[in-house]
Amino acid sequence: MSNAYVIDAVRTPRGKGKKRGTLASVHPQELSAATLTAIQQRTGIKPESVEEVVMGCVTQVDDQAACIARYAVMAAQWPNAVPGYTVNRFCGSGLQAINNVTNQVQSNAVDLALGGGIESMSRVKMGADLGERDFNIGNPNIAKHYNLVPQGISADLIATKFNISREEADRFAESSQLKADKAIKEGAFKKSIIPVKLEDGTIVDSDENPRIESDYAFLSGLGAVFKTIGEKELDAIALKTYPEIQKINHIHTLGNSSGIVDGAASVLIANDEGLKKYGLKPRAKIVATAATGEEPTIMLTGPVSASRKALQLAGLKVEDIDLWEINEAFASVVLYTKNSLNIPMEKINVNGGSIALGHPLGATGAILLGTALDELERRNQRYALITLCIGGGMGIATIIERIP
């Protein structure tokens, strides 16, 4: 097998996923196309040399329907010969797209390919693809065998089962805001962020979601989002799977959960032949990729098993990883992963995470890989591990190694 190298990684700013968000006026096809154009301009590649484009996208309806990866290629005005396909592994979709591309270049099926993701949550609401169906997907057979609940209940279940307190979650959320604010002021994201030009000529070049005013005093006063519906109906469903737990402690709020935002990202991947053929200089090597399944009621514990699998495949240990990007879908997910793997907090999400910056579902995995790579270079460090929890009970992880 060939090696898989990261040539470059770009992302758009994250705009709030509301009608008045900074990127709400941009069609998601155009938003993802902007990242393709940026990759082309920054690396000097000819678009016809890209043999595959894979994009992660979760809510594939309305403006994100009809294979948005292919339409991104068209919107970027790349040659007709460049193919594209879209993947959906829920919140892990953007990283899964990169992992798919990695597998293709490693097997020498292609020499140069692009993986990334897109989610315009202002234009296509989360859950719009479910229609009138609930989280059991309307299938009585699934409902018969699995006690499925919304992710917020699962996150609270993790907190309850693994003794994660509301204070710990809020303290972590505060730290995410502080680290993101510091990273923005120090320009830590400038290498990857590409400016997006709106129709009225406005240039959007910074993340809109962070709220430095969200300190612990503010966060601790927010109400638990899933407490009322949980105690009324949903907790009883989850506790069928976990009867040893008497009552779920609802700790998650809008302040210690990920923000709803718009965003897109692209990562260019090449193998050894691709480097030679196109004269490309790699920034990192992809060392290992992994995906795992988990019990679907608690759902969000996958970063632990996926990280362990990736580490095993890479022949590495937890202590070998210099930087960890653990998606902040909910505070309990990161704290559970930290405690389970015994990761030092100072290595985790050093520039903040989705609690502060937002979580554009299909794009986040690709964004986090670029963030990790930039920070490895800033710190002159070697290994980073990127991992996300995933709906339905899955996890995904990728390990990269910086090339000096």
Short mmCIF file of C-alpha atoms in Angstrom, two decimals, residues 7-364:
data_model
loop_
_atom_site.label_atom_id
_atom_site.label_comp_id
_atom_site.label_asym_id
_atom_site.label_seq_id
_atom_site.Cartn_x
_atom_site.Cartn_y
_atom_site.Cartn_z
CA ILE A 7 -1.21 18.28 0.98
CA ASP A 8 -3.39 21.09 2.29
CA ALA A 9 -6.52 21.75 4.32
CA VAL A 10 -8.89 24.70 4.16
CA ARG A 11 -12.18 25.68 5.70
CA THR A 12 -14.70 28.48 5.59
CA PRO A 13 -15.48 30.52 8.67
CA ARG A 14 -18.36 29.17 10.73
CA GLY A 15 -21.49 31.31 10.55
CA LYS A 16 -24.36 30.97 13.00
CA GLY A 17 -26.98 28.56 11.72
CA LYS A 18 -29.74 31.15 11.72
CA LYS A 19 -31.45 33.18 9.00
CA ARG A 20 -29.34 36.17 10.00
CA GLY A 21 -26.11 34.18 10.23
CA THR A 22 -23.17 35.55 8.27
CA LEU A 23 -23.20 32.67 5.76
CA ALA A 24 -26.96 32.09 5.54
CA SER A 25 -27.19 33.78 2.15
CA VAL A 26 -24.63 31.41 0.61
CA HIS A 27 -25.97 28.26 -1.05
CA PRO A 28 -24.22 25.20 0.42
CA GLN A 29 -23.11 24.12 -3.05
CA GLU A 30 -21.29 27.43 -3.39
CA LEU A 31 -19.91 27.23 0.15
CA SER A 32 -18.34 23.84 -0.50
CA ALA A 33 -17.19 24.96 -3.97
CA ALA A 34 -15.29 27.82 -2.34
CA THR A 35 -13.12 25.32 -0.51
CA LEU A 36 -12.35 23.45 -3.74
CA THR A 37 -11.34 26.71 -5.42
CA ALA A 38 -9.13 27.63 -2.47
CA ILE A 39 -7.37 24.27 -2.55
CA GLN A 40 -6.73 24.73 -6.28
CA GLN A 41 -5.34 28.24 -5.81
CA ARG A 42 -3.19 27.42 -2.78
CA THR A 43 -1.60 24.24 -4.13
CA GLY A 44 -1.46 25.10 -7.82
CA ILE A 45 -3.02 21.79 -8.82
CA LYS A 46 -4.95 21.50 -12.04
CA PRO A 47 -8.53 20.49 -11.21
CA GLU A 48 -8.47 17.72 -13.83
CA SER A 49 -5.73 15.99 -11.83
CA VAL A 50 -8.15 15.42 -8.92
CA GLU A 51 -9.55 11.95 -9.49
CA GLU A 52 -12.22 11.95 -6.76
CA VAL A 53 -14.10 14.42 -4.58
CA VAL A 54 -15.86 13.06 -1.49
CA MET A 55 -17.97 15.30 0.73
CA GLY A 56 -19.64 14.55 4.04
CA CYS A 57 -23.12 15.96 4.52
CA VAL A 58 -25.71 14.87 7.08
CA THR A 59 -29.00 16.46 6.08
CA GLN A 60 -29.13 15.65 2.38
CA VAL A 61 -32.42 17.33 1.43
CA ASP A 62 -33.50 20.69 -0.01
CA ASP A 63 -30.40 22.79 -0.79
CA GLN A 64 -28.14 19.90 0.21
CA ALA A 65 -29.88 17.24 -1.87
CA ALA A 66 -28.82 15.50 -5.08
CA CYS A 67 -25.21 14.58 -4.24
CA ILE A 68 -23.81 17.89 -3.10
CA ALA A 69 -20.22 16.72 -3.70
CA ARG A 70 -20.85 16.49 -7.43
CA TYR A 71 -22.65 19.82 -7.43
CA ALA A 72 -19.75 21.41 -5.56
CA VAL A 73 -17.47 20.29 -8.39
CA MET A 74 -19.88 21.88 -10.85
CA ALA A 75 -20.23 25.09 -8.82
CA ALA A 76 -16.43 25.39 -8.71
CA GLN A 77 -16.46 25.01 -12.50
CA TRP A 78 -14.04 22.14 -12.38
CA PRO A 79 -13.87 19.87 -15.43
CA ASN A 80 -16.79 17.52 -16.06
CA ALA A 81 -14.40 14.58 -15.75
CA VAL A 82 -13.93 15.15 -12.00
CA PRO A 83 -16.39 12.88 -10.15
CA GLY A 84 -17.83 13.33 -6.69
CA TYR A 85 -19.95 11.49 -4.17
CA THR A 86 -21.48 12.31 -0.80
CA VAL A 87 -21.26 10.30 2.42
CA ASN A 88 -23.36 10.37 5.58
CA ARG A 89 -21.95 8.99 8.80
CA PHE A 90 -23.82 11.61 10.79
CA CYS A 91 -21.43 13.85 12.75
CA GLY A 92 -18.44 11.86 11.51
CA SER A 93 -19.24 12.48 7.85
CA GLY A 94 -16.49 14.99 7.12
CA LEU A 95 -13.80 12.79 8.63
CA GLN A 96 -15.30 9.71 6.97
CA ALA A 97 -14.99 11.46 3.60
CA ILE A 98 -11.28 12.01 4.29
CA ASN A 99 -10.85 8.42 5.46
CA ASN A 100 -12.55 7.15 2.29
CA VAL A 101 -10.18 9.20 0.16
CA THR A 102 -7.26 7.97 2.25
CA ASN A 103 -8.19 4.38 1.51
CA GLN A 104 -8.44 5.14 -2.21
CA VAL A 105 -5.00 6.72 -2.49
CA GLN A 106 -3.41 4.07 -0.27
CA SER A 107 -4.73 1.34 -2.57
CA ASN A 108 -3.45 3.26 -5.61
CA ALA A 109 -6.96 3.40 -7.06
CA VAL A 110 -6.33 7.15 -7.42
CA ASP A 111 -3.26 9.31 -6.90
CA LEU A 112 -4.87 12.60 -5.93
CA ALA A 113 -8.26 13.14 -4.31
CA LEU A 114 -10.14 15.52 -2.09
CA GLY A 115 -12.19 14.82 1.02
CA GLY A 116 -14.22 17.27 3.03
CA GLY A 117 -17.67 18.23 4.19
CA ILE A 118 -20.46 20.77 4.18
CA GLU A 119 -23.45 21.66 6.34
CA SER A 120 -25.58 24.78 5.99
CA MET A 121 -27.68 24.55 9.13
CA SER A 122 -29.28 27.94 8.54
CA ARG A 123 -30.75 26.78 5.23
CA VAL A 124 -31.33 23.08 5.91
CA LYS A 125 -32.52 22.46 9.44
CA MET A 126 -31.15 19.55 11.43
CA GLY A 127 -33.59 16.65 11.16
CA ALA A 128 -35.21 17.93 7.97
CA ASP A 129 -34.42 14.61 6.33
CA LEU A 130 -36.57 12.73 8.85
CA GLY A 131 -39.86 14.26 7.77
CA GLU A 132 -42.56 13.17 10.20
CA ARG A 133 -40.54 10.26 11.52
CA ASP A 134 -38.97 10.20 14.97
CA PHE A 135 -35.54 8.99 16.09
CA ASN A 136 -36.70 5.36 15.71
CA ILE A 137 -36.88 6.10 11.95
CA GLY A 138 -40.45 4.85 11.86
CA ASN A 139 -39.35 1.21 11.71
CA PRO A 140 -41.25 -0.93 14.25
CA ASN A 141 -38.58 -3.63 14.07
CA ILE A 142 -35.88 -1.18 15.19
CA ALA A 143 -38.17 0.23 17.87
CA LYS A 144 -38.79 -3.32 19.08
CA HIS A 145 -35.13 -4.16 19.55
CA TYR A 146 -33.52 -0.81 20.37
CA ASN A 147 -34.41 1.85 22.92
CA LEU A 148 -33.45 4.89 20.88
CA VAL A 149 -33.55 8.42 22.24
CA PRO A 150 -32.32 11.83 21.00
CA GLN A 151 -28.63 12.53 21.38
CA GLY A 152 -29.17 15.02 24.20
CA ILE A 153 -30.69 12.29 26.36
CA SER A 154 -27.75 10.03 25.46
CA ALA A 155 -25.30 12.75 26.48
CA ASP A 156 -27.07 13.16 29.82
CA LEU A 157 -27.04 9.37 30.21
CA ILE A 158 -23.26 9.37 29.74
CA ALA A 159 -22.93 12.07 32.38
CA THR A 160 -25.07 10.06 34.79
CA LYS A 161 -23.46 6.68 34.17
CA PHE A 162 -19.91 8.00 34.37
CA ASN A 163 -20.37 10.56 37.16
CA ILE A 164 -19.80 13.74 35.19
CA SER A 165 -21.29 16.70 37.02
CA ARG A 166 -23.01 19.81 35.73
CA GLU A 167 -20.19 21.92 37.14
CA GLU A 168 -17.57 19.89 35.26
CA ALA A 169 -19.53 20.31 32.04
CA ASP A 170 -19.93 24.06 32.51
CA ARG A 171 -16.29 24.52 33.49
CA PHE A 172 -15.28 22.67 30.34
CA ALA A 173 -17.63 24.80 28.23
CA GLU A 174 -16.11 27.95 29.71
CA SER A 175 -12.64 26.70 28.84
CA SER A 176 -13.74 26.06 25.25
CA GLN A 177 -14.83 29.69 24.93
CA LEU A 178 -11.63 30.99 26.51
CA LYS A 179 -9.37 28.84 24.33
CA ALA A 180 -11.26 29.74 21.16
CA ASP A 181 -11.07 33.44 21.99
CA LYS A 182 -7.33 33.17 22.59
CA ALA A 183 -6.82 31.20 19.38
CA ILE A 184 -8.72 33.79 17.34
CA LYS A 185 -6.76 36.68 18.84
CA GLU A 186 -3.46 34.87 18.17
CA GLY A 187 -4.45 34.04 14.58
CA ALA A 188 -4.35 30.29 15.10
CA PHE A 189 -7.06 29.70 12.48
CA LYS A 190 -5.80 32.10 9.83
CA LYS A 191 -3.79 29.50 7.95
CA SER A 192 -6.84 27.37 7.15
CA ILE A 193 -9.73 29.86 7.01
CA ILE A 194 -10.62 31.12 3.54
CA PRO A 195 -12.64 34.33 3.17
CA VAL A 196 -16.14 34.00 1.73
CA LYS A 197 -17.47 36.85 -0.40
CA LEU A 198 -21.20 37.49 -0.17
CA GLU A 199 -23.35 38.81 -3.01
CA ASP A 200 -23.34 42.31 -1.53
CA GLY A 201 -19.55 42.32 -1.48
CA THR A 202 -19.19 41.66 2.25
CA ILE A 203 -16.20 39.48 3.13
CA VAL A 204 -16.71 36.92 5.90
CA ASP A 205 -13.35 35.79 7.27
CA SER A 206 -13.91 34.92 10.93
CA ASP A 207 -15.99 32.55 13.02
CA GLU A 208 -19.25 34.07 14.21
CA ASN A 209 -20.30 31.67 16.96
CA PRO A 210 -17.83 32.16 19.87
CA ARG A 211 -19.19 34.06 22.88
CA ILE A 212 -16.43 35.03 25.29
CA GLU A 213 -19.09 36.43 27.62
CA SER A 214 -20.23 32.84 28.28
CA ASP A 215 -18.35 32.52 31.55
CA TYR A 216 -19.09 30.01 34.27
CA ALA A 217 -21.52 32.31 36.08
CA PHE A 218 -23.59 32.66 32.92
CA LEU A 219 -23.32 28.99 31.90
CA SER A 220 -24.29 27.67 35.30
CA GLY A 221 -27.53 29.63 35.17
CA LEU A 222 -28.83 28.05 31.97
CA GLY A 223 -31.61 25.48 32.09
CA ALA A 224 -31.06 21.84 31.17
CA VAL A 225 -32.46 21.47 27.65
CA PHE A 226 -33.58 17.85 27.88
CA LYS A 227 -34.82 17.74 31.47
CA THR A 228 -38.54 18.37 30.87
CA ILE A 229 -39.03 16.08 27.87
CA GLY A 230 -36.69 13.54 29.42
CA GLU A 231 -38.57 13.25 32.69
CA LYS A 232 -41.91 13.31 30.90
CA GLU A 233 -41.18 10.62 28.32
CA LEU A 234 -37.68 9.90 27.03
CA ASP A 235 -35.73 8.93 30.16
CA ALA A 236 -37.97 5.90 30.65
CA ILE A 237 -37.04 4.66 27.19
CA ALA A 238 -33.31 4.99 27.82
CA LEU A 239 -33.53 3.36 31.25
CA LYS A 240 -34.97 0.21 29.70
CA THR A 241 -31.43 -0.41 28.44
CA TYR A 242 -29.80 0.82 31.67
CA PRO A 243 -32.11 -0.34 34.49
CA GLU A 244 -29.27 -0.06 37.01
CA ILE A 245 -29.57 3.73 36.73
CA GLN A 246 -32.46 5.00 38.80
CA LYS A 247 -32.65 8.52 37.36
CA ILE A 248 -30.89 10.44 34.61
CA ASN A 249 -29.13 13.60 35.73
CA HIS A 250 -29.78 16.21 33.05
CA ILE A 251 -26.73 18.47 32.83
CA HIS A 252 -26.60 19.65 29.22
CA THR A 253 -27.66 23.14 28.22
CA LEU A 254 -27.32 25.31 25.16
CA GLY A 255 -24.09 26.55 26.71
CA ASN A 256 -22.26 23.23 27.18
CA SER A 257 -23.42 21.65 23.92
CA SER A 258 -22.20 22.32 20.38
CA GLY A 259 -23.35 25.39 18.48
CA ILE A 260 -25.50 25.16 15.33
CA VAL A 261 -23.55 26.74 12.46
CA ASP A 262 -22.83 26.77 8.72
CA GLY A 263 -19.45 25.70 7.38
CA ALA A 264 -17.47 23.74 4.81
CA ALA A 265 -13.98 22.26 4.56
CA SER A 266 -11.74 20.42 2.10
CA VAL A 267 -8.55 18.39 2.49
CA LEU A 268 -6.34 17.39 -0.45
CA ILE A 269 -4.83 13.90 -0.17
CA ALA A 270 -2.17 12.29 -2.39
CA ASN A 271 -0.17 9.07 -2.43
CA ASP A 272 3.54 8.65 -3.21
CA GLU A 273 2.90 8.62 -6.96
CA GLY A 274 0.75 11.71 -6.67
CA LEU A 275 3.56 13.60 -4.94
CA LYS A 276 5.96 12.75 -7.74
CA LYS A 277 3.51 13.27 -10.59
CA TYR A 278 2.34 16.71 -9.48
CA GLY A 279 5.38 17.95 -7.56
CA LEU A 280 3.45 18.34 -4.31
CA LYS A 281 4.93 18.92 -0.86
CA PRO A 282 3.04 17.10 1.91
CA ARG A 283 2.25 18.65 5.28
CA ALA A 284 1.36 15.42 7.08
CA LYS A 285 0.89 11.70 6.68
CA ILE A 286 -2.30 9.89 7.64
CA VAL A 287 -1.13 7.13 9.96
CA ALA A 288 -4.38 5.32 10.77
CA THR A 289 -8.15 5.54 10.32
CA ALA A 290 -10.83 3.71 12.28
CA ALA A 291 -14.57 3.47 12.81
CA THR A 292 -16.42 1.52 15.49
CA GLY A 293 -19.94 0.72 16.61
CA GLU A 294 -21.40 1.28 20.08
CA GLU A 295 -24.57 0.49 22.01
CA PRO A 296 -27.18 2.75 20.34
CA THR A 297 -29.05 4.05 23.41
CA ILE A 298 -26.03 5.66 25.06
CA MET A 299 -24.87 6.26 21.49
CA LEU A 300 -22.05 8.80 21.95
CA THR A 301 -19.28 6.74 23.58
CA GLY A 302 -17.63 5.94 20.23
CA PRO A 303 -14.57 8.24 20.49
CA VAL A 304 -13.06 5.88 23.07
CA SER A 305 -13.32 2.68 21.04
CA ALA A 306 -12.47 4.41 17.74
CA SER A 307 -9.40 6.06 19.25
CA ARG A 308 -8.22 2.80 20.76
CA LYS A 309 -8.62 1.05 17.41
CA ALA A 310 -6.75 3.78 15.53
CA LEU A 311 -3.94 3.75 18.10
CA GLN A 312 -3.64 -0.02 17.80
CA LEU A 313 -3.50 0.15 14.01
CA ALA A 314 -0.83 2.84 14.22
CA GLY A 315 1.21 1.02 16.86
CA LEU A 316 0.92 4.04 19.15
CA LYS A 317 -0.15 4.71 22.72
CA VAL A 318 -2.31 7.46 24.19
CA GLU A 319 0.78 9.22 25.52
CA ASP A 320 2.31 9.33 22.03
CA ILE A 321 -0.38 11.71 20.80
CA ASP A 322 0.60 15.36 21.16
CA LEU A 323 -2.78 16.89 20.32
CA TRP A 324 -6.31 15.53 20.57
CA GLU A 325 -9.28 16.99 18.71
CA ILE A 326 -12.35 15.45 20.36
CA ASN A 327 -15.51 16.92 18.92
CA GLU A 328 -17.45 18.88 21.52
CA ALA A 329 -20.89 17.65 20.54
CA PHE A 330 -21.66 17.68 24.26
CA ALA A 331 -19.33 18.38 27.17
CA SER A 332 -19.89 14.92 28.66
CA VAL A 333 -18.57 13.22 25.51
CA VAL A 334 -15.20 14.94 25.75
CA LEU A 335 -14.94 14.46 29.52
CA TYR A 336 -15.89 10.78 29.23
CA THR A 337 -13.25 10.26 26.52
CA LYS A 338 -10.63 12.13 28.54
CA ASN A 339 -11.30 10.07 31.66
CA SER A 340 -11.55 6.73 29.86
CA LEU A 341 -8.27 7.14 27.98
CA ASN A 342 -6.50 9.15 30.69
CA ILE A 343 -5.69 12.04 28.34
CA PRO A 344 -4.14 15.16 29.90
CA MET A 345 -6.56 18.06 29.54
CA GLU A 346 -3.81 20.32 28.22
CA LYS A 347 -3.64 18.16 25.07
CA ILE A 348 -7.36 18.32 24.30
CA ASN A 349 -8.93 20.89 21.97
CA VAL A 350 -6.25 23.44 22.67
CA ASN A 351 -7.95 26.04 20.47
CA GLY A 352 -11.44 25.42 21.76
CA GLY A 353 -14.02 23.28 20.05
CA SER A 354 -17.58 23.00 18.83
CA ILE A 355 -19.08 24.34 22.06
CA ALA A 356 -17.50 27.70 21.27
CA LEU A 357 -16.95 27.50 17.52
CA GLY A 358 -19.95 25.47 16.41
CA HIS A 359 -20.54 22.08 14.81
CA PRO A 360 -21.51 22.16 11.10
CA LEU A 361 -22.42 18.48 11.15
CA GLY A 362 -21.09 17.20 7.82
CA ALA A 363 -18.01 19.42 7.83
CA THR A 364 -16.73 19.24 11.41
#
